[in-house]
mmCIF file of C-alpha atoms and ligand atoms in Angstrom:
data_model
loop_
_atom_site.group_PDB
_atom_site.id
_atom_site.type_symbol
_atom_site.label_atom_id
_atom_site.label_comp_id
_atom_site.label_asym_id
_atom_site.label_seq_id
_atom_site.Cartn_x
_atom_site.Cartn_y
_atom_site.Cartn_z
ATOM 1 C CA MET B 1 79.767 146.481 -0.666
ATOM 2 C CA SER B 2 77.130 144.468 -2.527
ATOM 3 C CA LYS B 3 74.494 142.433 -0.723
ATOM 4 C CA ARG B 4 76.168 139.282 -2.045
ATOM 5 C CA GLU B 5 79.483 140.267 -0.464
ATOM 6 C CA ARG B 6 77.822 141.063 2.869
ATOM 7 C CA ASP B 7 76.185 137.656 2.770
ATOM 8 C CA GLU B 8 79.514 135.964 2.203
ATOM 9 C CA HIS B 9 80.963 137.355 5.423
ATOM 10 C CA THR B 10 78.111 135.913 7.495
ATOM 11 C CA LEU B 11 79.062 132.370 6.476
ATOM 12 C CA ALA B 12 82.102 132.402 8.796
ATOM 13 C CA GLY B 13 80.067 130.893 11.657
ATOM 14 C CA PRO B 14 78.530 127.992 9.715
ATOM 15 C CA TYR B 15 81.846 127.361 7.934
ATOM 16 C CA ALA B 16 83.816 127.169 11.203
ATOM 17 C CA MET B 17 81.424 124.387 12.307
ATOM 18 C CA ASP B 18 81.366 122.599 8.920
ATOM 19 C CA ALA B 19 77.662 123.439 8.866
ATOM 20 C CA ILE B 20 77.820 124.200 5.190
ATOM 21 C CA SER B 21 77.877 121.872 2.256
ATOM 22 C CA GLY B 22 78.545 121.525 -1.425
ATOM 23 C CA PRO B 23 78.431 124.718 -3.449
ATOM 24 C CA ASP B 24 78.254 126.938 -0.335
ATOM 25 C CA ARG B 25 81.474 125.506 1.032
ATOM 26 C CA ALA B 26 83.330 125.879 -2.242
ATOM 27 C CA ARG B 27 82.046 129.409 -2.726
ATOM 28 C CA PHE B 28 83.019 130.473 0.777
ATOM 29 C CA GLU B 29 86.484 128.946 0.423
ATOM 30 C CA ARG B 30 87.026 131.064 -2.695
ATOM 31 C CA HIS B 31 85.903 134.086 -0.698
ATOM 32 C CA LEU B 32 88.193 133.141 2.220
ATOM 33 C CA ALA B 33 91.230 133.035 -0.033
ATOM 34 C CA GLY B 34 90.800 136.740 -0.737
ATOM 35 C CA CYS B 35 89.282 138.045 2.502
ATOM 36 C CA GLY B 36 91.733 138.406 5.361
ATOM 37 C CA GLU B 37 88.993 139.502 7.710
ATOM 38 C CA CYS B 38 86.999 136.296 7.251
ATOM 39 C CA ALA B 39 90.165 134.167 7.386
ATOM 40 C CA ARG B 40 91.071 135.690 10.750
ATOM 41 C CA GLU B 41 87.535 135.309 12.001
ATOM 42 C CA VAL B 42 87.281 131.658 10.976
ATOM 43 C CA ALA B 43 90.623 130.956 12.684
ATOM 44 C CA SER B 44 89.476 132.549 15.923
ATOM 45 C CA LEU B 45 86.066 130.838 15.852
ATOM 46 C CA ARG B 46 87.848 127.521 15.365
ATOM 47 C CA GLU B 47 89.644 128.010 18.654
ATOM 48 C CA ALA B 48 86.137 127.959 20.169
ATOM 49 C CA THR B 49 84.933 124.919 18.223
ATOM 50 C CA SER B 50 88.142 123.169 19.216
ATOM 51 C CA ARG B 51 87.005 123.516 22.832
ATOM 52 C CA LEU B 52 83.618 122.064 21.919
ATOM 53 C CA ALA B 53 85.540 119.068 20.601
ATOM 54 C CA ALA B 54 87.768 118.825 23.686
ATOM 55 C CA ALA B 55 84.661 118.715 25.869
ATOM 56 C CA THR B 56 83.680 115.408 24.251
ATOM 57 C CA ALA B 57 87.071 113.764 24.850
ATOM 58 C CA ILE B 58 87.032 110.045 25.569
ATOM 59 C CA SER B 59 89.991 107.699 25.434
ATOM 60 C CA PRO B 60 89.953 105.529 22.349
ATOM 61 C CA PRO B 61 90.588 101.800 22.794
ATOM 62 C CA PRO B 62 94.314 101.109 23.378
ATOM 63 C CA GLU B 63 94.561 98.938 20.234
ATOM 64 C CA LEU B 64 93.813 102.000 18.152
ATOM 65 C CA LYS B 65 97.121 103.566 19.155
ATOM 66 C CA GLU B 66 99.044 100.487 18.036
ATOM 67 C CA ARG B 67 97.232 100.515 14.700
ATOM 68 C CA VAL B 68 97.826 104.231 14.167
ATOM 69 C CA MET B 69 101.522 104.072 15.118
ATOM 70 C CA ALA B 70 102.070 101.071 12.834
ATOM 71 C CA ALA B 71 100.279 102.777 9.960
ATOM 72 C CA ALA B 72 102.263 105.989 10.489
ATOM 73 C CA ALA B 73 105.536 104.044 10.371
ATOM 74 C CA ALA B 74 104.525 102.856 6.903
ATOM 75 C CA THR B 75 103.282 106.251 5.688
ATOM 76 C CA ARG B 76 105.481 108.835 4.069
ATOM 77 C CA GLN B 77 105.115 112.421 5.272
ATOM 78 C CA GLN B 78 104.308 115.160 2.788
ATOM 79 C CA PRO B 79 106.990 117.765 2.241
ATOM 80 C CA PRO B 80 106.179 121.313 3.331
ATOM 81 C CA ALA B 81 104.006 123.200 0.861
ATOM 82 C CA ALA B 82 105.712 125.571 -1.582
ATOM 83 C CA GLU B 83 109.306 124.587 -0.951
ATOM 84 C CA PRO B 84 111.258 126.353 -3.663
ATOM 85 C CA ARG B 85 114.173 124.453 -5.218
ATOM 86 C CA ALA B 86 113.537 121.461 -3.002
ATOM 87 C CA VAL B 87 115.319 119.154 -5.425
ATOM 88 C CA GLY B 88 118.781 118.375 -4.100
ATOM 89 C CA ARG B 89 117.837 119.721 -0.693
ATOM 90 C CA ARG B 90 115.943 116.749 0.539
ATOM 91 C CA TRP B 91 117.749 116.601 3.812
ATOM 92 C CA HIS B 92 116.680 120.120 4.665
ATOM 93 C CA ALA B 93 113.093 119.491 3.654
ATOM 94 C CA ARG B 94 112.880 116.344 5.702
ATOM 95 C CA ARG B 95 114.446 117.984 8.692
ATOM 96 C CA ARG B 96 111.958 120.804 8.458
ATOM 97 C CA VAL B 97 109.070 118.327 8.411
ATOM 98 C CA ARG B 98 110.320 116.861 11.641
ATOM 99 C CA ILE B 99 110.749 120.232 13.325
ATOM 100 C CA ARG B 100 107.276 121.298 12.265
ATOM 101 C CA LEU B 101 105.841 118.140 13.707
ATOM 102 C CA VAL B 102 107.683 118.637 16.972
ATOM 103 C CA LEU B 103 106.349 122.170 16.963
ATOM 104 C CA ALA B 104 102.789 121.058 16.368
ATOM 105 C CA VAL B 105 103.145 118.531 19.138
ATOM 106 C CA ALA B 106 104.650 120.952 21.580
ATOM 107 C CA ALA B 107 102.089 123.621 20.779
ATOM 108 C CA ALA B 108 99.359 121.072 21.412
ATOM 109 C CA ALA B 109 100.930 120.212 24.736
ATOM 110 C CA VAL B 110 101.094 123.843 25.757
ATOM 111 C CA ALA B 111 97.444 124.282 24.795
ATOM 112 C CA VAL B 112 96.475 121.244 26.820
ATOM 113 C CA VAL B 113 98.429 122.492 29.795
ATOM 114 C CA ALA B 114 96.798 125.897 29.440
ATOM 115 C CA VAL B 115 93.392 124.250 29.474
ATOM 116 C CA LEU B 116 94.193 122.171 32.525
ATOM 117 C CA PHE B 117 95.563 125.147 34.417
ATOM 118 C CA GLY B 118 92.674 127.126 32.993
ATOM 119 C CA VAL B 119 91.408 130.596 33.496
ATOM 120 C CA ASN B 120 88.943 129.642 36.214
ATOM 121 C CA ASN B 121 91.337 128.467 38.836
ATOM 122 C CA GLY B 122 92.774 131.468 40.667
ATOM 123 C CA VAL B 123 95.348 129.513 42.639
ATOM 124 C CA MET B 124 96.675 127.822 39.556
ATOM 125 C CA ARG B 125 96.760 131.070 37.675
ATOM 126 C CA ASP B 126 98.857 132.700 40.392
ATOM 127 C CA GLN B 127 101.241 129.807 40.297
ATOM 128 C CA LEU B 128 101.451 130.143 36.561
ATOM 129 C CA ASN B 129 102.325 133.785 36.967
ATOM 130 C CA HIS B 130 104.955 133.193 39.603
ATOM 131 C CA ASP B 131 106.557 129.884 38.943
ATOM 132 C CA GLN B 132 105.944 129.141 35.374
ATOM 133 C CA ALA B 133 107.161 130.558 32.182
ATOM 134 C CA SER B 134 105.112 132.937 30.119
ATOM 135 C CA SER B 135 103.773 131.466 26.935
ATOM 136 C CA GLN B 136 106.049 133.767 24.939
ATOM 137 C CA GLN B 137 109.121 132.302 26.617
ATOM 138 C CA VAL B 138 107.814 128.823 25.967
ATOM 139 C CA ALA B 139 106.959 129.619 22.368
ATOM 140 C CA ALA B 140 110.434 131.067 21.788
ATOM 141 C CA VAL B 141 112.055 127.754 22.706
ATOM 142 C CA LEU B 142 109.511 125.665 20.813
ATOM 143 C CA THR B 143 110.037 127.683 17.660
ATOM 144 C CA ALA B 144 113.837 127.732 17.880
ATOM 145 C CA ARG B 145 115.392 126.436 14.664
ATOM 146 C CA ASP B 146 117.380 123.791 16.518
ATOM 147 C CA ALA B 147 114.499 122.700 18.763
ATOM 148 C CA THR B 148 114.673 118.995 19.581
ATOM 149 C CA MET B 149 112.506 116.870 21.786
ATOM 150 C CA LYS B 150 113.197 114.147 24.335
ATOM 151 C CA THR B 151 110.738 112.087 26.300
ATOM 152 C CA GLY B 152 111.403 109.861 29.300
ATOM 153 C CA THR B 153 109.806 107.977 32.131
ATOM 154 C CA VAL B 154 109.759 109.126 35.738
ATOM 155 C CA ARG B 155 110.657 106.584 38.390
ATOM 156 C CA GLY B 156 107.478 105.839 40.316
ATOM 157 C CA GLY B 157 105.242 106.951 37.469
ATOM 158 C CA GLY B 158 104.831 109.686 34.895
ATOM 159 C CA THR B 159 106.390 110.868 31.681
ATOM 160 C CA VAL B 160 108.557 113.879 31.032
ATOM 161 C CA THR B 161 108.761 115.776 27.772
ATOM 162 C CA ILE B 162 111.559 118.227 27.093
ATOM 163 C CA VAL B 163 111.924 120.513 24.109
ATOM 164 C CA MET B 164 115.348 122.139 24.094
ATOM 165 C CA SER B 165 117.326 124.589 22.082
ATOM 166 C CA HIS B 166 121.077 124.540 22.593
ATOM 167 C CA SER B 167 121.471 127.748 20.619
ATOM 168 C CA MET B 168 119.188 129.505 23.119
ATOM 169 C CA ARG B 169 120.629 127.478 26.008
ATOM 170 C CA GLN B 170 117.061 126.896 27.168
ATOM 171 C CA LEU B 171 114.609 124.062 27.496
ATOM 172 C CA VAL B 172 110.909 123.652 28.186
ATOM 173 C CA PHE B 173 109.930 120.941 30.644
ATOM 174 C CA THR B 174 106.477 119.375 30.992
ATOM 175 C CA ALA B 175 105.385 116.241 32.816
ATOM 176 C CA ALA B 176 102.248 114.139 32.736
ATOM 177 C CA ASP B 177 100.843 111.440 35.012
ATOM 178 C CA LEU B 178 103.190 112.347 37.868
ATOM 179 C CA ARG B 179 102.486 110.430 41.032
ATOM 180 C CA GLY B 180 101.325 112.565 43.966
ATOM 181 C CA LEU B 181 103.908 113.155 46.713
ATOM 182 C CA PRO B 182 103.247 113.227 50.470
ATOM 183 C CA ALA B 183 101.938 116.600 51.659
ATOM 184 C CA ALA B 184 105.377 117.835 52.737
ATOM 185 C CA GLY B 185 107.050 116.892 49.455
ATOM 186 C CA ARG B 186 107.489 118.667 46.152
ATOM 187 C CA TYR B 187 109.137 117.816 42.878
ATOM 188 C CA GLU B 188 112.148 119.986 42.154
ATOM 189 C CA LEU B 189 113.970 120.428 38.880
ATOM 190 C CA TRP B 190 117.768 120.818 38.628
ATOM 191 C CA LEU B 191 120.463 121.334 36.076
ATOM 192 C CA ALA B 192 123.500 119.292 37.041
ATOM 193 C CA GLY B 193 126.837 119.071 35.300
ATOM 194 C CA PRO B 194 130.493 120.030 35.177
ATOM 195 C CA ALA B 195 129.510 123.592 36.121
ATOM 196 C CA GLY B 196 127.823 122.382 39.307
ATOM 197 C CA ASP B 197 124.248 121.730 40.358
ATOM 198 C CA ARG B 198 121.783 124.568 39.949
ATOM 199 C CA PRO B 199 118.168 124.521 41.108
ATOM 200 C CA VAL B 200 115.776 125.406 38.265
ATOM 201 C CA THR B 201 112.488 125.559 40.104
ATOM 202 C CA MET B 202 110.167 123.789 42.473
ATOM 203 C CA ILE B 203 107.435 122.202 40.380
ATOM 204 C CA PRO B 204 104.038 123.587 41.407
ATOM 205 C CA ALA B 205 101.703 120.968 42.867
ATOM 206 C CA SER B 206 100.617 118.975 39.871
ATOM 207 C CA HIS B 207 97.096 119.124 38.613
ATOM 208 C CA HIS B 208 95.892 115.679 37.542
ATOM 209 C CA GLY B 209 99.585 114.773 37.409
ATOM 210 C CA MET B 210 100.370 117.477 34.828
ATOM 211 C CA ALA B 211 103.236 119.855 35.530
ATOM 212 C CA GLY B 212 104.760 122.680 33.553
ATOM 213 C CA PRO B 213 105.546 124.111 31.158
ATOM 214 C CA VAL B 214 108.666 125.311 32.957
ATOM 215 C CA VAL B 215 111.556 127.007 31.157
ATOM 216 C CA ALA B 216 115.101 126.260 32.324
ATOM 217 C CA SER B 217 117.772 128.703 31.176
ATOM 218 C CA GLY B 218 121.550 128.641 31.111
ATOM 219 C CA LEU B 219 122.107 125.151 29.704
ATOM 220 C CA ARG B 220 125.785 124.252 29.419
ATOM 221 C CA PRO B 221 127.447 121.454 27.500
ATOM 222 C CA GLY B 222 127.335 118.191 29.433
ATOM 223 C CA ASP B 223 124.431 119.202 31.650
ATOM 224 C CA HIS B 224 121.881 116.752 32.954
ATOM 225 C CA LEU B 225 118.315 117.620 33.798
ATOM 226 C CA VAL B 226 117.394 116.019 37.102
ATOM 227 C CA LEU B 227 114.045 115.719 38.842
ATOM 228 C CA THR B 228 114.017 114.967 42.569
ATOM 229 C CA ALA B 229 111.450 114.793 45.345
ATOM 230 C CA GLU B 230 112.332 117.329 48.043
ATOM 231 C CA PRO B 231 110.795 118.813 51.178
ATOM 232 C CA SER B 232 108.331 121.520 50.144
ATOM 233 C CA GLY B 233 110.652 124.284 51.420
ATOM 234 C CA GLY B 234 113.267 123.301 48.836
ATOM 235 C CA THR B 235 116.940 122.483 49.301
ATOM 236 C CA SER B 236 120.153 124.030 48.032
ATOM 237 C CA ARG B 237 121.445 120.754 46.587
ATOM 238 C CA PRO B 238 119.549 117.870 45.082
ATOM 239 C CA THR B 239 119.000 115.058 47.575
ATOM 240 C CA THR B 240 117.290 111.789 46.843
ATOM 241 C CA PRO B 241 115.463 110.083 45.403
ATOM 242 C CA ILE B 242 116.305 111.009 41.838
ATOM 243 C CA MET B 243 113.100 110.512 39.909
ATOM 244 C CA PHE B 244 114.390 111.329 36.453
ATOM 245 C CA ASP B 245 117.779 112.072 34.929
ATOM 246 C CA VAL B 246 118.617 112.838 31.318
ATOM 247 C CA ILE B 247 121.770 114.054 29.590
ATOM 248 C CA LEU B 248 120.912 117.064 27.483
ATOM 249 C CA MET S 1 110.386 106.549 10.464
ATOM 250 C CA ALA S 2 113.131 108.337 12.361
ATOM 251 C CA ARG S 3 113.265 107.837 16.103
ATOM 252 C CA GLY S 4 112.589 111.481 16.899
ATOM 253 C CA ASP S 5 109.542 111.485 14.624
ATOM 254 C CA ALA S 6 108.167 108.384 16.301
ATOM 255 C CA ASP S 7 108.598 109.949 19.740
ATOM 256 C CA ALA S 8 106.981 113.154 18.610
ATOM 257 C CA PHE S 9 104.018 111.407 17.014
ATOM 258 C CA ASP S 10 103.593 109.156 20.044
ATOM 259 C CA PHE S 11 103.426 112.260 22.208
ATOM 260 C CA LEU S 12 101.036 114.010 19.838
ATOM 261 C CA TYR S 13 98.773 110.965 19.860
ATOM 262 C CA ASP S 14 98.579 111.037 23.652
ATOM 263 C CA GLN S 15 97.729 114.727 23.601
ATOM 264 C CA VAL S 16 95.011 114.751 20.945
ATOM 265 C CA ALA S 17 93.603 111.246 20.423
ATOM 266 C CA ALA S 18 90.903 111.572 23.097
ATOM 267 C CA SER S 19 89.577 114.833 21.645
ATOM 268 C CA VAL S 20 89.659 113.432 18.125
ATOM 269 C CA PHE S 21 87.922 110.204 19.118
ATOM 270 C CA GLY S 22 85.433 112.092 21.294
ATOM 271 C CA ILE S 23 84.228 114.480 18.615
ATOM 272 C CA VAL S 24 84.215 111.795 15.926
ATOM 273 C CA ARG S 25 82.146 109.511 18.189
ATOM 274 C CA ARG S 26 79.725 112.309 18.936
ATOM 275 C CA VAL S 27 79.130 113.085 15.269
ATOM 276 C CA VAL S 28 79.448 109.641 13.681
ATOM 277 C CA ARG S 29 77.810 107.660 16.537
ATOM 278 C CA ASP S 30 78.770 104.206 15.292
ATOM 279 C CA PRO S 31 81.779 102.943 17.346
ATOM 280 C CA ALA S 32 83.470 100.933 14.589
ATOM 281 C CA GLN S 33 83.132 103.722 12.025
ATOM 282 C CA SER S 34 84.339 106.224 14.633
ATOM 283 C CA GLU S 35 87.545 104.254 15.141
ATOM 284 C CA GLU S 36 88.083 104.133 11.398
ATOM 285 C CA VAL S 37 87.607 107.875 11.005
ATOM 286 C CA THR S 38 89.812 108.577 14.037
ATOM 287 C CA GLN S 39 92.616 106.486 12.556
ATOM 288 C CA ASP S 40 92.295 108.266 9.193
ATOM 289 C CA VAL S 41 92.399 111.673 10.881
ATOM 290 C CA LEU S 42 95.487 110.898 12.953
ATOM 291 C CA LEU S 43 97.298 109.537 9.906
ATOM 292 C CA GLU S 44 96.374 112.649 7.979
ATOM 293 C CA VAL S 45 97.875 114.703 10.819
ATOM 294 C CA TRP S 46 101.042 112.650 10.544
ATOM 295 C CA ARG S 47 101.234 112.973 6.745
ATOM 296 C CA ASN S 48 100.537 116.681 6.726
ATOM 297 C CA ALA S 49 102.415 117.779 9.843
ATOM 298 C CA ALA S 50 104.556 120.038 7.677
ATOM 299 C CA LYS S 51 101.484 121.977 6.604
ATOM 300 C CA PHE S 52 100.663 122.992 10.149
ATOM 301 C CA ASP S 53 101.144 126.730 10.467
ATOM 302 C CA ALA S 54 101.252 128.118 14.002
ATOM 303 C CA GLU S 55 100.450 131.589 12.684
ATOM 304 C CA ARG S 56 97.020 130.387 11.627
ATOM 305 C CA GLY S 57 95.864 128.873 14.913
ATOM 306 C CA SER S 58 96.739 126.360 17.584
ATOM 307 C CA ALA S 59 97.730 122.784 16.844
ATOM 308 C CA THR S 60 94.722 121.478 18.774
ATOM 309 C CA ALA S 61 92.371 123.581 16.641
ATOM 310 C CA TRP S 62 94.115 122.338 13.500
ATOM 311 C CA VAL S 63 93.667 118.712 14.556
ATOM 312 C CA THR S 64 90.090 118.967 15.854
ATOM 313 C CA THR S 65 88.992 120.961 12.802
ATOM 314 C CA LEU S 66 90.248 118.150 10.603
ATOM 315 C CA ALA S 67 88.576 115.542 12.820
ATOM 316 C CA HIS S 68 85.246 117.325 12.751
ATOM 317 C CA ARG S 69 85.356 117.833 8.985
ATOM 318 C CA ARG S 70 86.093 114.140 8.365
ATOM 319 C CA ALA S 71 83.366 113.052 10.807
ATOM 320 C CA VAL S 72 80.807 115.288 9.109
ATOM 321 C CA ASP S 73 81.872 114.054 5.670
ATOM 322 C CA ARG S 74 81.364 110.487 6.870
ATOM 323 C CA VAL S 75 77.835 111.006 8.199
ATOM 324 C CA ARG S 76 76.773 113.043 5.183
ATOM 325 C CA SER S 77 77.943 110.328 2.843
ATOM 326 C CA VAL S 78 75.688 107.781 4.554
ATOM 327 C CA GLN S 79 72.846 110.054 5.490
ATOM 328 C CA LYS S 80 69.497 108.319 5.897
ATOM 329 C CA GLU S 81 66.301 109.766 7.256
ATOM 330 C CA ALA S 82 65.904 107.402 10.207
ATOM 331 C CA ASP S 83 69.503 107.849 11.227
ATOM 332 C CA ARG S 84 69.122 111.574 10.917
ATOM 333 C CA GLU S 85 66.224 111.674 13.357
ATOM 334 C CA ARG S 86 68.088 109.593 15.871
ATOM 335 C CA ARG S 87 70.951 112.010 15.709
ATOM 336 C CA ILE S 88 68.703 115.000 16.291
ATOM 337 C CA ALA S 89 67.729 113.469 19.598
ATOM 338 C CA THR S 90 71.339 112.896 20.617
ATOM 339 C CA ALA S 91 72.737 116.162 19.359
ATOM 340 C CA VAL S 92 70.990 118.081 22.088
ATOM 341 C CA ILE S 93 72.303 115.920 24.915
ATOM 342 C CA PRO S 94 75.664 117.586 25.576
ATOM 343 C CA TYR S 95 74.273 120.657 27.244
ATOM 344 C CA ASP S 96 71.866 118.851 29.555
ATOM 345 C CA GLU S 97 73.136 115.477 30.540
ATOM 346 C CA VAL S 98 76.480 114.520 29.195
ATOM 347 C CA ALA S 99 78.292 115.343 32.430
ATOM 348 C CA GLU S 100 77.301 112.163 34.207
ATOM 349 C CA ALA S 101 77.704 110.004 31.111
ATOM 350 C CA VAL S 102 81.468 110.387 31.147
ATOM 351 C CA GLU S 103 84.102 111.065 33.743
ATOM 352 C CA ALA S 104 84.276 114.507 35.292
ATOM 353 C CA ASN S 105 86.383 116.867 33.289
ATOM 354 C CA LEU S 106 87.076 120.523 33.957
ATOM 355 C CA GLU S 107 86.997 121.384 30.304
ATOM 356 C CA ARG S 108 83.614 119.744 29.834
ATOM 357 C CA GLU S 109 82.236 121.600 32.821
ATOM 358 C CA ARG S 110 83.457 124.923 31.491
ATOM 359 C CA VAL S 111 82.050 124.316 28.017
ATOM 360 C CA ARG S 112 78.730 123.289 29.518
ATOM 361 C CA ARG S 113 78.579 126.475 31.541
ATOM 362 C CA CYS S 114 79.417 128.600 28.506
ATOM 363 C CA LEU S 115 76.825 126.824 26.341
ATOM 364 C CA GLY S 116 74.382 127.626 29.128
ATOM 365 C CA SER S 117 75.129 131.330 28.741
ATOM 366 C CA LEU S 118 73.884 131.348 25.135
ATOM 367 C CA THR S 119 70.332 132.089 24.058
ATOM 368 C CA GLU S 120 68.258 129.014 23.351
ATOM 369 C CA LEU S 121 68.356 129.565 19.596
ATOM 370 C CA GLN S 122 72.125 130.068 19.639
ATOM 371 C CA ARG S 123 72.652 126.959 21.720
ATOM 372 C CA GLU S 124 70.415 124.778 19.579
ATOM 373 C CA SER S 125 72.056 126.050 16.420
ATOM 374 C CA VAL S 126 75.516 125.211 17.745
ATOM 375 C CA THR S 127 74.680 121.782 19.144
ATOM 376 C CA LEU S 128 72.734 120.681 16.065
ATOM 377 C CA ALA S 129 75.447 121.921 13.734
ATOM 378 C CA TYR S 130 78.610 120.987 15.597
ATOM 379 C CA TYR S 131 77.563 117.873 17.490
ATOM 380 C CA GLY S 132 74.768 116.799 15.151
ATOM 381 C CA GLY S 133 76.599 117.430 11.872
ATOM 382 C CA TYR S 134 73.801 119.451 10.239
ATOM 383 C CA THR S 135 74.201 122.231 7.715
ATOM 384 C CA TYR S 136 72.850 125.627 8.630
ATOM 385 C CA ASN S 137 70.021 125.173 6.112
ATOM 386 C CA GLN S 138 69.020 121.917 7.789
ATOM 387 C CA VAL S 139 69.237 123.531 11.222
ATOM 388 C CA ALA S 140 67.020 126.367 9.992
ATOM 389 C CA SER S 141 64.306 124.009 8.824
ATOM 390 C CA LEU S 142 64.595 121.859 11.967
ATOM 391 C CA LEU S 143 64.127 124.921 14.147
ATOM 392 C CA GLY S 144 61.617 126.591 11.849
ATOM 393 C CA VAL S 145 63.537 129.852 11.421
ATOM 394 C CA PRO S 146 64.944 131.580 8.324
ATOM 395 C CA ASP S 147 68.381 130.542 6.986
ATOM 396 C CA GLY S 148 69.759 134.026 7.470
ATOM 397 C CA THR S 149 68.797 134.045 11.131
ATOM 398 C CA VAL S 150 70.571 130.748 11.789
ATOM 399 C CA LYS S 151 73.710 131.900 9.974
ATOM 400 C CA THR S 152 74.068 134.984 12.134
ATOM 401 C CA ARG S 153 73.101 133.139 15.361
ATOM 402 C CA MET S 154 75.843 130.615 14.697
ATOM 403 C CA ARG S 155 78.418 133.302 14.308
ATOM 404 C CA ASP S 156 77.178 135.231 17.366
ATOM 405 C CA ALA S 157 77.121 132.018 19.397
ATOM 406 C CA LEU S 158 80.714 131.101 18.532
ATOM 407 C CA ILE S 159 81.909 134.612 19.341
ATOM 408 C CA ARG S 160 80.192 134.415 22.730
ATOM 409 C CA LEU S 161 81.560 130.951 23.368
ATOM 410 C CA ARG S 162 85.035 132.064 22.409
ATOM 411 C CA ASP S 163 84.866 134.998 24.831
ATOM 412 C CA CYS S 164 83.293 132.914 27.602
ATOM 413 C CA LEU S 165 85.944 130.196 27.241
ATOM 414 C CA GLY S 166 88.724 132.751 27.383
ATOM 415 C CA VAL S 167 90.215 131.700 24.079
ATOM 416 C CA SER S 168 93.166 133.963 23.438
ATOM 417 C CA GLU S 169 92.881 134.509 19.699
HETATM 418 ZN ZN1 ZN T 1 84.881 138.107 4.181
#
């Protein structure tokens, strides 16, 4: 390996932080295209810089969201890169764009949840191990070809996001901004439908109102997903109040 | 736009807008310009959603990488000496004092602790480069050390941060 080539590899750190400009950036990008080792390293270092960014998080002014949503509504999405014979298959291409976006969104949500239930909190981690789905299970649903997403509002406060795959008969449930329940109460998730009511899981005590991701399996046609508030010991049938109900 | 797309983008916005705005604000400084850059970044995410590739990293890293790149491009395009000096002073804040400037946040606390585990040279290199928007050559002359030293310290620092933060690949 020449000295020049050795030097190239050491630019991964500066490049991952955009601490490189002009000719250096262009040169390193040419190197990256042909060096799998550097490409992998840059990707993994960017997971670290992404956390440096998250640590600065502040809510933008609410008007910004309106402006961005309005601008997005008027902006055409790019088709996926390198789509062979895309002509005459527009429907497929467009559908794929949407699925990719849902995927990106859901992956972001899972990452955010992982951060909130982070590695430092032993109690949370145990709950993750026991009550919550492994990230592989979650990822399997999110990457299903027929993955679709629904969002809804929880009575009393909070939003629910569901990504489901009917072909896998599974869904991933997450909630944000859930209102706290009295000490003896817990949220519980159910599948209800022609086949009867089945408990999915008690939702672990929410952390800043975030809950999930939880995987529910065994979806059947005509099922509803129901969220109730129950005594912390759980019940065999859903009681009241029903906080959220959606037909799947 | 289709209903499902609107829902998905709405959800994505809620998940990532604060990180995007936060890092853009930190690098760009000016509030009005930061909003502009944030809007451009989020629209670029929308336009290019199909290019996101889960095999090459998380969606949050994809979005924040884009945000940081656009923020840096903005400050470099309007770089002036006086402004540059002001930003040197602010770039170093995050490790020491930022905690009380904004609401408590577990993630911020963890990052602060991990930055604290770096050597001083590593930490200064990272904060000047990532939060201050400087190139490694500029960081080297600011800190009075050779370019090559800064390059390797940056890489070492990010590897240590990554391990400390428990980033799984
Ligand atoms: Zn290389």
